[in-house]
Structure formats: C-alpha cells, structure tokens
JSON list of C-alpha atoms in Angstrom, two decimals:
[
{"chain": "A", "resi": 1, "resn": "MET", "atom": "CA", "xyz": [-14.85, 5.36, 9.14]},
{"chain": "A", "resi": 2, "resn": "LYS", "atom": "CA", "xyz": [-12.65, 2.18, 8.86]},
{"chain": "A", "resi": 3, "resn": "ILE", "atom": "CA", "xyz": [-8.69, 3.07, 7.97]},
{"chain": "A", "resi": 4, "resn": "LEU", "atom": "CA", "xyz": [-6.35, 0.24, 6.92]},
{"chain": "A", "resi": 5, "resn": "PHE", "atom": "CA", "xyz": [-2.68, 0.75, 6.94]},
{"chain": "A", "resi": 6, "resn": "ILE", "atom": "CA", "xyz": [-0.40, -1.65, 4.68]},
{"chain": "A", "resi": 7, "resn": "ASN", "atom": "CA", "xyz": [3.39, -1.57, 5.49]},
{"chain": "A", "resi": 8, "resn": "GLY", "atom": "CA", "xyz": [5.15, -3.26, 3.13]},
{"chain": "A", "resi": 9, "resn": "SER", "atom": "CA", "xyz": [8.55, -2.50, 5.16]},
{"chain": "A", "resi": 10, "resn": "PRO", "atom": "CA", "xyz": [10.44, -5.15, 6.84]},
{"chain": "A", "resi": 11, "resn": "ASN", "atom": "CA", "xyz": [10.89, -3.00, 10.02]},
{"chain": "A", "resi": 12, "resn": "LYS", "atom": "CA", "xyz": [7.93, -2.76, 11.21]},
{"chain": "A", "resi": 13, "resn": "GLU", "atom": "CA", "xyz": [8.37, 0.71, 13.27]},
{"chain": "A", "resi": 14, "resn": "GLY", "atom": "CA", "xyz": [10.75, 1.87, 10.77]},
{"chain": "A", "resi": 15, "resn": "ASN", "atom": "CA", "xyz": [10.25, 5.10, 8.22]},
{"chain": "A", "resi": 16, "resn": "THR", "atom": "CA", "xyz": [7.14, 4.11, 6.49]},
{"chain": "A", "resi": 17, "resn": "LYS", "atom": "CA", "xyz": [5.59, 3.21, 9.66]},
{"chain": "A", "resi": 18, "resn": "LYS", "atom": "CA", "xyz": [6.51, 6.37, 10.55]},
{"chain": "A", "resi": 19, "resn": "LEU", "atom": "CA", "xyz": [4.87, 8.50, 8.08]},
{"chain": "A", "resi": 20, "resn": "ALA", "atom": "CA", "xyz": [1.30, 6.15, 8.25]},
{"chain": "A", "resi": 21, "resn": "ASP", "atom": "CA", "xyz": [1.87, 7.84, 12.34]},
{"chain": "A", "resi": 22, "resn": "ALA", "atom": "CA", "xyz": [2.31, 11.11, 10.51]},
{"chain": "A", "resi": 23, "resn": "LEU", "atom": "CA", "xyz": [-0.65, 10.68, 7.95]},
{"chain": "A", "resi": 24, "resn": "LEU", "atom": "CA", "xyz": [-2.89, 9.15, 10.65]},
{"chain": "A", "resi": 25, "resn": "SER", "atom": "CA", "xyz": [-2.05, 11.08, 13.48]},
{"chain": "A", "resi": 26, "resn": "GLY", "atom": "CA", "xyz": [-5.00, 11.20, 15.95]},
{"chain": "A", "resi": 27, "resn": "LYS", "atom": "CA", "xyz": [-7.09, 8.32, 13.98]},
{"chain": "A", "resi": 28, "resn": "GLU", "atom": "CA", "xyz": [-7.61, 4.97, 14.88]},
{"chain": "A", "resi": 29, "resn": "TYR", "atom": "CA", "xyz": [-6.51, 2.56, 12.37]},
{"chain": "A", "resi": 30, "resn": "GLU", "atom": "CA", "xyz": [-5.25, -1.09, 11.75]},
{"chain": "A", "resi": 31, "resn": "THR", "atom": "CA", "xyz": [-1.96, -2.21, 10.15]},
{"chain": "A", "resi": 32, "resn": "ILE", "atom": "CA", "xyz": [-0.96, -5.45, 8.47]},
{"chain": "A", "resi": 33, "resn": "ASN", "atom": "CA", "xyz": [2.88, -6.06, 8.32]},
{"chain": "A", "resi": 34, "resn": "LEU", "atom": "CA", "xyz": [2.95, -8.02, 4.88]},
{"chain": "A", "resi": 35, "resn": "THR", "atom": "CA", "xyz": [6.47, -9.22, 6.85]},
{"chain": "A", "resi": 36, "resn": "ASP", "atom": "CA", "xyz": [3.96, -11.58, 8.72]},
{"chain": "A", "resi": 37, "resn": "LEU", "atom": "CA", "xyz": [1.84, -13.19, 5.91]},
{"chain": "A", "resi": 38, "resn": "LYS", "atom": "CA", "xyz": [3.03, -15.92, 3.64]},
{"chain": "A", "resi": 39, "resn": "ILE", "atom": "CA", "xyz": [2.11, -14.56, 0.20]},
{"chain": "A", "resi": 40, "resn": "TYR", "atom": "CA", "xyz": [3.53, -16.43, -2.95]},
{"chain": "A", "resi": 41, "resn": "SER", "atom": "CA", "xyz": [4.79, -14.96, -6.26]},
{"chain": "A", "resi": 42, "resn": "TYR", "atom": "CA", "xyz": [1.93, -14.86, -9.04]},
{"chain": "A", "resi": 43, "resn": "GLY", "atom": "CA", "xyz": [1.34, -18.18, -10.46]},
{"chain": "A", "resi": 44, "resn": "GLN", "atom": "CA", "xyz": [2.27, -20.28, -7.16]},
{"chain": "A", "resi": 45, "resn": "ASN", "atom": "CA", "xyz": [-0.61, -22.07, -5.71]},
{"chain": "A", "resi": 46, "resn": "TYR", "atom": "CA", "xyz": [-0.51, -22.95, -1.66]},
{"chain": "A", "resi": 47, "resn": "GLU", "atom": "CA", "xyz": [-2.92, -23.66, 0.41]},
{"chain": "A", "resi": 48, "resn": "ASP", "atom": "CA", "xyz": [-1.60, -21.50, 3.30]},
{"chain": "A", "resi": 49, "resn": "ASP", "atom": "CA", "xyz": [-1.49, -18.47, 1.26]},
{"chain": "A", "resi": 50, "resn": "GLU", "atom": "CA", "xyz": [-2.48, -15.34, 3.10]},
{"chain": "A", "resi": 51, "resn": "LEU", "atom": "CA", "xyz": [-3.19, -13.27, 0.09]},
{"chain": "A", "resi": 52, "resn": "GLY", "atom": "CA", "xyz": [-6.99, -13.28, 1.17]},
{"chain": "A", "resi": 53, "resn": "VAL", "atom": "CA", "xyz": [-6.59, -11.55, 4.60]},
{"chain": "A", "resi": 54, "resn": "VAL", "atom": "CA", "xyz": [-5.14, -8.74, 3.06]},
{"chain": "A", "resi": 55, "resn": "ILE", "atom": "CA", "xyz": [-8.03, -8.62, 0.31]},
{"chain": "A", "resi": 56, "resn": "ASP", "atom": "CA", "xyz": [-11.03, -9.43, 2.91]},
{"chain": "A", "resi": 57, "resn": "LYS", "atom": "CA", "xyz": [-9.47, -6.54, 5.17]},
{"chain": "A", "resi": 58, "resn": "MET", "atom": "CA", "xyz": [-9.10, -4.14, 1.97]},
{"chain": "A", "resi": 59, "resn": "LYS", "atom": "CA", "xyz": [-12.93, -5.00, 1.12]},
{"chain": "A", "resi": 60, "resn": "LYS", "atom": "CA", "xyz": [-13.80, -3.88, 4.93]},
{"chain": "A", "resi": 61, "resn": "ALA", "atom": "CA", "xyz": [-11.77, -0.60, 4.95]},
{"chain": "A", "resi": 62, "resn": "ASP", "atom": "CA", "xyz": [-13.39, 2.86, 4.23]},
{"chain": "A", "resi": 63, "resn": "THR", "atom": "CA", "xyz": [-9.62, 4.52, 3.86]},
{"chain": "A", "resi": 64, "resn": "ILE", "atom": "CA", "xyz": [-6.59, 1.90, 2.67]},
{"chain": "A", "resi": 65, "resn": "VAL", "atom": "CA", "xyz": [-3.16, 3.52, 3.04]},
{"chain": "A", "resi": 66, "resn": "ILE", "atom": "CA", "xyz": [-0.52, 1.82, 1.25]},
{"chain": "A", "resi": 67, "resn": "GLY", "atom": "CA", "xyz": [3.49, 2.29, 2.45]},
{"chain": "A", "resi": 68, "resn": "SER", "atom": "CA", "xyz": [6.42, 0.77, 0.56]},
{"chain": "A", "resi": 69, "resn": "PRO", "atom": "CA", "xyz": [10.28, 1.73, 1.43]},
{"chain": "A", "resi": 70, "resn": "LEU", "atom": "CA", "xyz": [11.55, 2.53, -1.60]},
{"chain": "A", "resi": 71, "resn": "TYR", "atom": "CA", "xyz": [13.80, -0.26, -2.93]},
{"chain": "A", "resi": 72, "resn": "TRP", "atom": "CA", "xyz": [16.04, -1.30, -5.82]},
{"chain": "A", "resi": 73, "resn": "HIS", "atom": "CA", "xyz": [14.33, 2.44, -7.46]},
{"chain": "A", "resi": 74, "resn": "ASN", "atom": "CA", "xyz": [10.95, 1.12, -6.51]},
{"chain": "A", "resi": 75, "resn": "ILE", "atom": "CA", "xyz": [8.09, -0.31, -4.87]},
{"chain": "A", "resi": 76, "resn": "CYS", "atom": "CA", "xyz": [9.44, -3.05, -2.46]},
{"chain": "A", "resi": 77, "resn": "GLY", "atom": "CA", "xyz": [8.65, -6.40, -3.64]},
{"chain": "A", "resi": 78, "resn": "SER", "atom": "CA", "xyz": [6.24, -7.13, -0.76]},
{"chain": "A", "resi": 79, "resn": "VAL", "atom": "CA", "xyz": [3.52, -4.61, -1.81]},
{"chain": "A", "resi": 80, "resn": "ARG", "atom": "CA", "xyz": [4.65, -5.38, -5.72]},
{"chain": "A", "resi": 81, "resn": "ASN", "atom": "CA", "xyz": [3.86, -8.91, -4.97]},
{"chain": "A", "resi": 82, "resn": "VAL", "atom": "CA", "xyz": [0.25, -7.84, -3.43]},
{"chain": "A", "resi": 83, "resn": "LEU", "atom": "CA", "xyz": [-0.05, -5.60, -6.51]},
{"chain": "A", "resi": 84, "resn": "ASP", "atom": "CA", "xyz": [0.82, -8.45, -9.22]},
{"chain": "A", "resi": 85, "resn": "ARG", "atom": "CA", "xyz": [-1.73, -11.18, -7.10]},
{"chain": "A", "resi": 86, "resn": "PHE", "atom": "CA", "xyz": [-4.63, -9.03, -7.18]},
{"chain": "A", "resi": 87, "resn": "TYR", "atom": "CA", "xyz": [-5.08, -10.03, -10.68]},
{"chain": "A", "resi": 88, "resn": "GLY", "atom": "CA", "xyz": [-7.92, -12.94, -11.15]},
{"chain": "A", "resi": 89, "resn": "LEU", "atom": "CA", "xyz": [-8.65, -12.53, -7.52]},
{"chain": "A", "resi": 90, "resn": "VAL", "atom": "CA", "xyz": [-10.59, -9.12, -7.09]},
{"chain": "A", "resi": 91, "resn": "SER", "atom": "CA", "xyz": [-12.38, -7.89, -10.41]},
{"chain": "A", "resi": 92, "resn": "GLU", "atom": "CA", "xyz": [-12.10, -4.30, -11.43]},
{"chain": "A", "resi": 93, "resn": "SER", "atom": "CA", "xyz": [-13.93, -1.83, -9.58]},
{"chain": "A", "resi": 94, "resn": "GLU", "atom": "CA", "xyz": [-14.51, -4.27, -6.19]},
{"chain": "A", "resi": 95, "resn": "LEU", "atom": "CA", "xyz": [-13.17, -1.67, -3.98]},
{"chain": "A", "resi": 96, "resn": "GLN", "atom": "CA", "xyz": [-15.28, 0.93, -5.99]},
{"chain": "A", "resi": 97, "resn": "GLY", "atom": "CA", "xyz": [-14.81, 4.34, -3.17]},
{"chain": "A", "resi": 98, "resn": "ARG", "atom": "CA", "xyz": [-12.36, 3.70, -1.00]},
{"chain": "A", "resi": 99, "resn": "ASP", "atom": "CA", "xyz": [-9.61, 6.31, -0.40]},
{"chain": "A", "resi": 100, "resn": "MET", "atom": "CA", "xyz": [-5.85, 5.22, -1.17]},
{"chain": "A", "resi": 101, "resn": "TYR", "atom": "CA", "xyz": [-2.94, 6.93, -0.06]},
{"chain": "A", "resi": 102, "resn": "PHE", "atom": "CA", "xyz": [0.23, 5.94, -0.93]},
{"chain": "A", "resi": 103, "resn": "LEU", "atom": "CA", "xyz": [3.70, 6.06, 1.49]},
{"chain": "A", "resi": 104, "resn": "PHE", "atom": "CA", "xyz": [6.80, 5.84, -0.26]},
{"chain": "A", "resi": 105, "resn": "GLN", "atom": "CA", "xyz": [10.18, 6.48, 1.10]},
{"chain": "A", "resi": 106, "resn": "GLY", "atom": "CA", "xyz": [13.82, 6.19, 1.02]},
{"chain": "A", "resi": 107, "resn": "ALA", "atom": "CA", "xyz": [17.24, 7.73, 1.58]},
{"chain": "A", "resi": 108, "resn": "ALA", "atom": "CA", "xyz": [17.61, 10.30, -1.32]},
{"chain": "A", "resi": 109, "resn": "PRO", "atom": "CA", "xyz": [15.07, 8.96, -4.15]},
{"chain": "A", "resi": 110, "resn": "GLU", "atom": "CA", "xyz": [15.46, 10.32, -7.77]},
{"chain": "A", "resi": 111, "resn": "LYS", "atom": "CA", "xyz": [12.39, 11.83, -9.07]},
{"chain": "A", "resi": 112, "resn": "TRP", "atom": "CA", "xyz": [12.24, 9.53, -11.75]},
{"chain": "A", "resi": 113, "resn": "MET", "atom": "CA", "xyz": [11.98, 6.93, -8.84]},
{"chain": "A", "resi": 114, "resn": "LEU", "atom": "CA", "xyz": [9.19, 8.46, -7.52]},
{"chain": "A", "resi": 115, "resn": "GLU", "atom": "CA", "xyz": [7.42, 8.90, -10.34]},
{"chain": "A", "resi": 116, "resn": "ALA", "atom": "CA", "xyz": [7.32, 5.91, -11.03]},
{"chain": "A", "resi": 117, "resn": "GLY", "atom": "CA", "xyz": [6.11, 4.69, -7.71]},
{"chain": "A", "resi": 118, "resn": "GLU", "atom": "CA", "xyz": [3.41, 6.92, -7.82]},
{"chain": "A", "resi": 119, "resn": "TYR", "atom": "CA", "xyz": [1.78, 5.83, -11.82]},
{"chain": "A", "resi": 120, "resn": "THR", "atom": "CA", "xyz": [2.13, 2.25, -10.65]},
{"chain": "A", "resi": 121, "resn": "MET", "atom": "CA", "xyz": [-0.05, 2.89, -7.50]},
{"chain": "A", "resi": 122, "resn": "LYS", "atom": "CA", "xyz": [-2.45, 5.64, -9.36]},
{"chain": "A", "resi": 123, "resn": "GLN", "atom": "CA", "xyz": [-3.17, 2.84, -12.08]},
{"chain": "A", "resi": 124, "resn": "PHE", "atom": "CA", "xyz": [-3.00, 0.05, -9.24]},
{"chain": "A", "resi": 125, "resn": "ALA", "atom": "CA", "xyz": [-6.17, 2.37, -7.40]},
{"chain": "A", "resi": 126, "resn": "GLY", "atom": "CA", "xyz": [-8.19, 3.41, -10.86]},
{"chain": "A", "resi": 127, "resn": "LEU", "atom": "CA", "xyz": [-8.57, -0.26, -12.01]},
{"chain": "A", "resi": 128, "resn": "TYR", "atom": "CA", "xyz": [-9.91, -1.21, -8.64]},
{"chain": "A", "resi": 129, "resn": "GLY", "atom": "CA", "xyz": [-11.95, 1.94, -8.50]},
{"chain": "A", "resi": 130, "resn": "MET", "atom": "CA", "xyz": [-10.70, 3.44, -5.54]},
{"chain": "A", "resi": 131, "resn": "ASN", "atom": "CA", "xyz": [-9.67, 6.99, -5.15]},
{"chain": "A", "resi": 132, "resn": "TYR", "atom": "CA", "xyz": [-6.23, 7.81, -5.11]},
{"chain": "A", "resi": 133, "resn": "LYS", "atom": "CA", "xyz": [-5.49, 10.11, -3.08]},
{"chain": "A", "resi": 134, "resn": "GLY", "atom": "CA", "xyz": [-1.90, 11.11, -3.28]},
{"chain": "A", "resi": 135, "resn": "MET", "atom": "CA", "xyz": [1.72, 9.82, -2.73]},
{"chain": "A", "resi": 136, "resn": "ALA", "atom": "CA", "xyz": [2.94, 11.31, 0.91]},
{"chain": "A", "resi": 137, "resn": "THR", "atom": "CA", "xyz": [7.75, 10.91, 0.61]},
{"chain": "A", "resi": 138, "resn": "ASP", "atom": "CA", "xyz": [7.95, 13.03, 4.34]},
{"chain": "A", "resi": 139, "resn": "ARG", "atom": "CA", "xyz": [6.38, 14.03, 7.30]},
{"chain": "A", "resi": 140, "resn": "THR", "atom": "CA", "xyz": [5.29, 17.59, 6.23]},
{"chain": "A", "resi": 141, "resn": "GLU", "atom": "CA", "xyz": [3.35, 15.68, 3.31]},
{"chain": "A", "resi": 142, "resn": "ALA", "atom": "CA", "xyz": [1.82, 13.02, 5.29]},
{"chain": "A", "resi": 143, "resn": "ILE", "atom": "CA", "xyz": [0.53, 15.30, 8.06]},
{"chain": "A", "resi": 144, "resn": "LYS", "atom": "CA", "xyz": [-0.90, 18.15, 5.23]},
{"chain": "A", "resi": 145, "resn": "PHE", "atom": "CA", "xyz": [-2.83, 14.90, 3.48]},
{"chain": "A", "resi": 146, "resn": "GLY", "atom": "CA", "xyz": [-3.57, 13.17, 6.89]},
{"chain": "A", "resi": 147, "resn": "LYS", "atom": "CA", "xyz": [-6.14, 16.62, 7.70]},
{"chain": "A", "resi": 148, "resn": "ASN", "atom": "CA", "xyz": [-8.07, 15.29, 5.04]},
{"chain": "A", "resi": 149, "resn": "ILE", "atom": "CA", "xyz": [-8.70, 11.99, 6.24]}
]
C-alpha cells in the first residue's frame, strides 16, 4: 500500500506533521510539503507550476492524507489552493477508490471552524471518487484512525 501525506503547513515538523506521524505510526509513507512547491493560483498559467507533481503522486497512492493547520478560521491557503486548482485538471472520479484522511489542527478552534473544514474535504473527496475516512484534530483521534490504515 502506498501512502501519501500532503502537508499544508509551512512548519514542516510542526503540529500538522506530528498528527501525521501519529496517524501513520509504523507505516511507510511519502510526504509532500506544499510550501516546497510552486503551485500558483487558479487562473494563472506558468511553466514552472508544480501542481502536476501533487496530482501524479495522488494518482499513484492508495491512501491520501491531507494535513492543514487552521488559519483564519479555515483550511490553510496552500491546501485551499490545491483544491481550487483541481478544477479542470482532474476529472471527477479520477481518484476513485483511494482512501482519504484529513488532519486539521489549530489553537482553540471553534466547532463551526472544524465543521467547515471537514465539509470542504468531504466534498472534495466525494467529487474525485475518494473514500473520505474522517478528520483527526488531535493525537488521540489520529491514533484511532491510524488503526484502520
């Protein structure tokens, strides 16, 4: 099984990565740090855009874990940008059958913030044919979900 962790945090070893480590404890996985890539905004077309790297690795993975810190009450910009950019580049159901987990953490998030982030990720997973397996917001939840991977 090939597992891909897409880390949206600018802090590569921060709390989002720690949640991934808890979720994927004892498993081999590849990490993509979005802040290492040039992924431009929707509507911009530049030759050095690297969104294709993310899409290619997602297509090769069996399990996809997307991690985001909670910024400005929602998903961080780097993850949001990837989601926005899928439109027109990836056909619906192209990632059919892959399992997707969402890691979402922040300092004292309110319930509505977590619900908004999870709603977005559920819709994203469903649109592209992925099996949404849930959201972990702390180490205990991550370890629980990790038992099913």
